[in-house]
PDB file of C-alpha atoms in Angstrom:
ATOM      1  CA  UNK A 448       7.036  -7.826 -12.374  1.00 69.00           C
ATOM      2  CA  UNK A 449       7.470  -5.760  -9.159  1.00 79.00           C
ATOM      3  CA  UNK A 450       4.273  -4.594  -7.849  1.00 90.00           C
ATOM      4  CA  UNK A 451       5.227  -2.275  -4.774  1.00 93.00           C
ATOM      5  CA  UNK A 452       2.235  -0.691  -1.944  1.00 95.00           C
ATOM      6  CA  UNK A 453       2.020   1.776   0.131  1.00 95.00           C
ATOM      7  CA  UNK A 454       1.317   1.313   3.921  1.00 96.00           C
ATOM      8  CA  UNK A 455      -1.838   2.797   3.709  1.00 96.00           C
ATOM      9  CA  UNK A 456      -3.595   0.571   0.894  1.00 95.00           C
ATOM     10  CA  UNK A 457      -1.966  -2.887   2.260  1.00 95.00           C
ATOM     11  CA  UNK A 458      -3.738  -1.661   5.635  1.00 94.00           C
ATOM     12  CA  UNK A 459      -6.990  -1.203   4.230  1.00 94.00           C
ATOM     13  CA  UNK A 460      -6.708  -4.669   2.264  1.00 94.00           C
ATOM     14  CA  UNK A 461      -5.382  -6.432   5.844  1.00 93.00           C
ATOM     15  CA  UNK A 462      -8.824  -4.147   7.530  1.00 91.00           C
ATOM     16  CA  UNK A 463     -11.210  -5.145   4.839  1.00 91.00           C
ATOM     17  CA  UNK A 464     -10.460  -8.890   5.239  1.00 90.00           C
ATOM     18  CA  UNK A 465     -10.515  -8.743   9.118  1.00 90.00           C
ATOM     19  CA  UNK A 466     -13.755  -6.480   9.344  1.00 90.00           C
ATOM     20  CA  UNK A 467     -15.785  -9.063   6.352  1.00 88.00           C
ATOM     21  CA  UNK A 468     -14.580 -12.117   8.144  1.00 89.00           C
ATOM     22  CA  UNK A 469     -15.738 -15.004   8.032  1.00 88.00           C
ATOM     23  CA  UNK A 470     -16.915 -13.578   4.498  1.00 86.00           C
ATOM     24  CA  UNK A 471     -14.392 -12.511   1.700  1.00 88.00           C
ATOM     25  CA  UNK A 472     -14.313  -8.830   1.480  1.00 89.00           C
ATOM     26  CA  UNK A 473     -12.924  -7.680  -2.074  1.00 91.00           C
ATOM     27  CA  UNK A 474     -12.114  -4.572  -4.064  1.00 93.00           C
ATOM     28  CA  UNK A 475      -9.980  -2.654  -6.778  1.00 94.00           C
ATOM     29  CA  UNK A 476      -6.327  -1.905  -6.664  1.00 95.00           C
ATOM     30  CA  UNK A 477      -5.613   1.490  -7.807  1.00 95.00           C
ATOM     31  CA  UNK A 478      -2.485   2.948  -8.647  1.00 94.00           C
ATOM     32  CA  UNK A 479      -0.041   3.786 -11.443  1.00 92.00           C
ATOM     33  CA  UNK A 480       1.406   1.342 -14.031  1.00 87.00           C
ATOM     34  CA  UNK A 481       4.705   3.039 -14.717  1.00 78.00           C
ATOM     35  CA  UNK A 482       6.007  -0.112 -17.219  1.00 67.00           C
ATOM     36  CA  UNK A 483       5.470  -3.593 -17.443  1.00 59.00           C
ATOM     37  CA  UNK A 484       8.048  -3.921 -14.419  1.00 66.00           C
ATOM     38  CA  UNK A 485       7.280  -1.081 -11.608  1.00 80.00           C
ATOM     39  CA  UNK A 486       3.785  -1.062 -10.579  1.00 84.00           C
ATOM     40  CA  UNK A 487       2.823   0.591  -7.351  1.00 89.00           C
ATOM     41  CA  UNK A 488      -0.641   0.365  -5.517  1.00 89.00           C
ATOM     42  CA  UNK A 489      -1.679   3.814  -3.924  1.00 88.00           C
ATOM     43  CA  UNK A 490      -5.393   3.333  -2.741  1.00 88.00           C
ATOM     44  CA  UNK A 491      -7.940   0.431  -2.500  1.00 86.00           C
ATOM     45  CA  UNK A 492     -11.806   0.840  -3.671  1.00 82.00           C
ATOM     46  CA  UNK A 493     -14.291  -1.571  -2.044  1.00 79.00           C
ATOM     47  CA  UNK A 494     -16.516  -3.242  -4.477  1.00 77.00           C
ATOM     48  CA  UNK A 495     -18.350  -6.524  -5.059  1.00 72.00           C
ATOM     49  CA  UNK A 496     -20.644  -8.281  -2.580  1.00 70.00           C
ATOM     50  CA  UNK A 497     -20.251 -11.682  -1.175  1.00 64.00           C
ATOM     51  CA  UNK A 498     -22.145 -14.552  -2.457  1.00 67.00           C
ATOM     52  CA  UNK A 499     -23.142 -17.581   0.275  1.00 69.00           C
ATOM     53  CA  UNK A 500     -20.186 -16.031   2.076  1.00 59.00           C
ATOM     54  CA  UNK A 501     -17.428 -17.954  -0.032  1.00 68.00           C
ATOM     55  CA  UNK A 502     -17.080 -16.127  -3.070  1.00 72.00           C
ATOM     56  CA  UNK A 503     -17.649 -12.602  -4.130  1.00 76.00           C
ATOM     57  CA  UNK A 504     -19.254 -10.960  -7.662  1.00 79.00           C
ATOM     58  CA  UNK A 505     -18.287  -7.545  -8.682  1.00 84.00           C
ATOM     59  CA  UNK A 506     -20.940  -6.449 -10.984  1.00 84.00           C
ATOM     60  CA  UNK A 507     -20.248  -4.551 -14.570  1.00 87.00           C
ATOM     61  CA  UNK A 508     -21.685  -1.627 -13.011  1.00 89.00           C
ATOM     62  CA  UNK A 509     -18.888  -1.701 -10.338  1.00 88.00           C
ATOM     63  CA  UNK A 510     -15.918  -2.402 -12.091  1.00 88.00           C
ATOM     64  CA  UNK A 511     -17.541   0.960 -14.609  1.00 91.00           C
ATOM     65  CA  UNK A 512     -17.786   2.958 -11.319  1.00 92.00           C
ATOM     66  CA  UNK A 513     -14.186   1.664 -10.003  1.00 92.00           C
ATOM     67  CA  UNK A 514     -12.693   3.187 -13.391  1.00 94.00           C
ATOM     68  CA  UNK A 515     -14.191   6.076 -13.597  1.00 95.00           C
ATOM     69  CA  UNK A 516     -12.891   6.486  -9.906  1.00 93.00           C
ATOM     70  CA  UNK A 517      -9.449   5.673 -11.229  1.00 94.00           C
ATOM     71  CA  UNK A 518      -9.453   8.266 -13.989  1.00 95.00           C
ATOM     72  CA  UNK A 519     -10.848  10.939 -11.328  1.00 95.00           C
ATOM     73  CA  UNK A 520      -8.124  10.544  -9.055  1.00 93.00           C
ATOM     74  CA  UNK A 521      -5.275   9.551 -12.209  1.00 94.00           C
ATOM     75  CA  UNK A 522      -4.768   6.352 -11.518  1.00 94.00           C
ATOM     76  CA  UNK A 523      -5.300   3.273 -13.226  1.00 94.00           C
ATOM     77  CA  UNK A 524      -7.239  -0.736 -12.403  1.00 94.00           C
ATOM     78  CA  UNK A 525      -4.274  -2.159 -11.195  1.00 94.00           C
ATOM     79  CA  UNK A 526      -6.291  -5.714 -10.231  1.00 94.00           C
ATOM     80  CA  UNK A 527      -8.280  -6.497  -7.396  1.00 94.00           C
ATOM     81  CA  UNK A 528      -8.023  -8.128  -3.770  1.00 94.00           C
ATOM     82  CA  UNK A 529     -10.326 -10.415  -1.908  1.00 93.00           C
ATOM     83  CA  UNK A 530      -9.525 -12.811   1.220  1.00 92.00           C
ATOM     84  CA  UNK A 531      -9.443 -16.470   1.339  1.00 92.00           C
ATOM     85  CA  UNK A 532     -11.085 -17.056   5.112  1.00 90.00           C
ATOM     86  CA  UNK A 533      -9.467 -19.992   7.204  1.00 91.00           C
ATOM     87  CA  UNK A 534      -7.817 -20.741   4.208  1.00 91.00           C
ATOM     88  CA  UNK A 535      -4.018 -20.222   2.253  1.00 93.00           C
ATOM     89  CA  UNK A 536      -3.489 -16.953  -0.060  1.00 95.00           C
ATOM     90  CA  UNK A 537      -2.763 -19.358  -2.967  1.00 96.00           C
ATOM     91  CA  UNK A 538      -5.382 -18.546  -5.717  1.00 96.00           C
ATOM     92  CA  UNK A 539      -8.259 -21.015  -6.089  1.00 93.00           C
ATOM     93  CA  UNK A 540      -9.545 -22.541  -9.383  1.00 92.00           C
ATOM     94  CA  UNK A 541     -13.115 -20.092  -9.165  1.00 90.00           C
ATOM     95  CA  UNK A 542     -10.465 -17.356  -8.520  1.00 92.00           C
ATOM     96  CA  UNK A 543      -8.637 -18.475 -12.069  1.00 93.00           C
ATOM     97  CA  UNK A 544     -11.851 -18.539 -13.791  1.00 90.00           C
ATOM     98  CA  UNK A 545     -12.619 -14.904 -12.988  1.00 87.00           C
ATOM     99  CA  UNK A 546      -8.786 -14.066 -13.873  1.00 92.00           C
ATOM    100  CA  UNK A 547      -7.530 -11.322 -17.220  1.00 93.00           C
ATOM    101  CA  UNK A 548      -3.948 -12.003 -17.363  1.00 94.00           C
ATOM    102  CA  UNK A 549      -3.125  -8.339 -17.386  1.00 92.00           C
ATOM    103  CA  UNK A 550      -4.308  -7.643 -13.820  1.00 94.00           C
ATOM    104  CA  UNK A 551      -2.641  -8.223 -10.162  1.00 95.00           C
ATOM    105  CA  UNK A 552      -4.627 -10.308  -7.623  1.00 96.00           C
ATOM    106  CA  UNK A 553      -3.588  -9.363  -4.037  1.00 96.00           C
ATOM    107  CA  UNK A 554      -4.982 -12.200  -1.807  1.00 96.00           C
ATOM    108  CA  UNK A 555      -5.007 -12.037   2.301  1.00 95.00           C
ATOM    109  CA  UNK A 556      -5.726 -14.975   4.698  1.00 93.00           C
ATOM    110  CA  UNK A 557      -8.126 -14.021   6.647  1.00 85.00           C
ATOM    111  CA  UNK A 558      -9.066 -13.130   9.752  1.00 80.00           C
ATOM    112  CA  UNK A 559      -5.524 -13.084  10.380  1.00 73.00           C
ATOM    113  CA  UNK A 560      -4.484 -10.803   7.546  1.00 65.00           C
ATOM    114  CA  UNK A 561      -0.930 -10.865   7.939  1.00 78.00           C
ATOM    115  CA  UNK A 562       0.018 -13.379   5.167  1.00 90.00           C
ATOM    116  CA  UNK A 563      -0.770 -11.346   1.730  1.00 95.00           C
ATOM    117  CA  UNK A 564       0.205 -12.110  -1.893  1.00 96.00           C
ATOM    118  CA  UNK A 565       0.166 -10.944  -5.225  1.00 96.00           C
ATOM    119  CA  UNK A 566      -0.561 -13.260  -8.181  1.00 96.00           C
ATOM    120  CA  UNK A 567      -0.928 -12.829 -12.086  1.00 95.00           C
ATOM    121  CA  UNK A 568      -3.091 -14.998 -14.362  1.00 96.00           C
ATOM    122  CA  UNK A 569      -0.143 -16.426 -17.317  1.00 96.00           C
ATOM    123  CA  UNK A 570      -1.365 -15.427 -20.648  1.00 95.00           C
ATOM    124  CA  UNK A 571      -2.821 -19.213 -21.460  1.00 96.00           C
ATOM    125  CA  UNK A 572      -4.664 -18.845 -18.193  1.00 94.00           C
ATOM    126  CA  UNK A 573      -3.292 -22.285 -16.998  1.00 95.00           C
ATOM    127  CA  UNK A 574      -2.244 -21.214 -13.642  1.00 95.00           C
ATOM    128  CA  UNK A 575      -0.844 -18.041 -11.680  1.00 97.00           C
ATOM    129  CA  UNK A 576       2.691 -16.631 -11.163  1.00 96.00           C
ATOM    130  CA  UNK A 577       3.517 -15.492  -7.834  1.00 96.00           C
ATOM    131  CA  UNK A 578       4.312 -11.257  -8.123  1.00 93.00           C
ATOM    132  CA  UNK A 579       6.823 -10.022  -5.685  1.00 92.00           C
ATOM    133  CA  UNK A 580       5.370  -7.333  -3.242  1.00 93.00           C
ATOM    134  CA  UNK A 581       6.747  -4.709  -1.711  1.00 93.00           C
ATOM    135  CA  UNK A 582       5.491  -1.913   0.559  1.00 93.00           C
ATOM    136  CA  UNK A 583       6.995   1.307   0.573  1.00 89.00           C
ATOM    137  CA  UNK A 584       8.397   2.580   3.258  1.00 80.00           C
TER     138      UNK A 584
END
């Protein structure tokens, strides 16, 4: 799986994390899904609220209102992104809990947001596969 990002969203991911620190910021992906292979992220949509700081909850609601974004601007759910404050970008167990195998997970230490990474739940949901990521240029 490639996923590949354009400047623009992987600098609103990097200025979510920074701006919600010490809290986790998170959000949607959007983009186009042009196979199983190619994916590339054009735009981010905030969602979800932090709960006791450490975790964050995107409501039903959201994730509706996210979509019907997506289809407005014809693009597709491509995953979602959240921060891990003063901590690796390796995905926790909570964050394999809330995991669907078919999405990419885009996770950026924070409040440094330099180090990002893109994960994928394995269809078992034992554990996640590093994605490669690429921005475009």
């Amino acid at each position: 799986m490639a996923t590949r990002i354009t400047p623009t969203a992987l600098a609103a991911i990097r200025s979510a994390a920074i701006r919600a620190y010490p809290d986790e910021c998170c959000g949607a992906l959007l983009g186009t899904d042009g196979s199983d292979a190619d994916r590339l992220i054009t735009a981010v949509a905030p969602a979800g609220t932090a709960v006791d700081g450490m975790q964050f909850r995107i409501d039903a609601s959201e994730v509706c209102r996210v979509e019907a974004q997506a289809v407005r601007e014809g693009t597709t759910v491509l995953g979602f992104y959240h921060s891990h404050p003063d901590a690796t970008v390796r995905p926790s167990r909570t964050d394999r809990d809330g995991a669907w195998p078919w999405y990419t997970y885009i996770i950026v230490a924070a409040p440094l947001g330099i180090e990002v990474a893109a994960w994928r739940l394995v269809d078992d949901r034992s554990g996640f596969v590093r994605e490669s990521l690429e921005e475009e240029s």
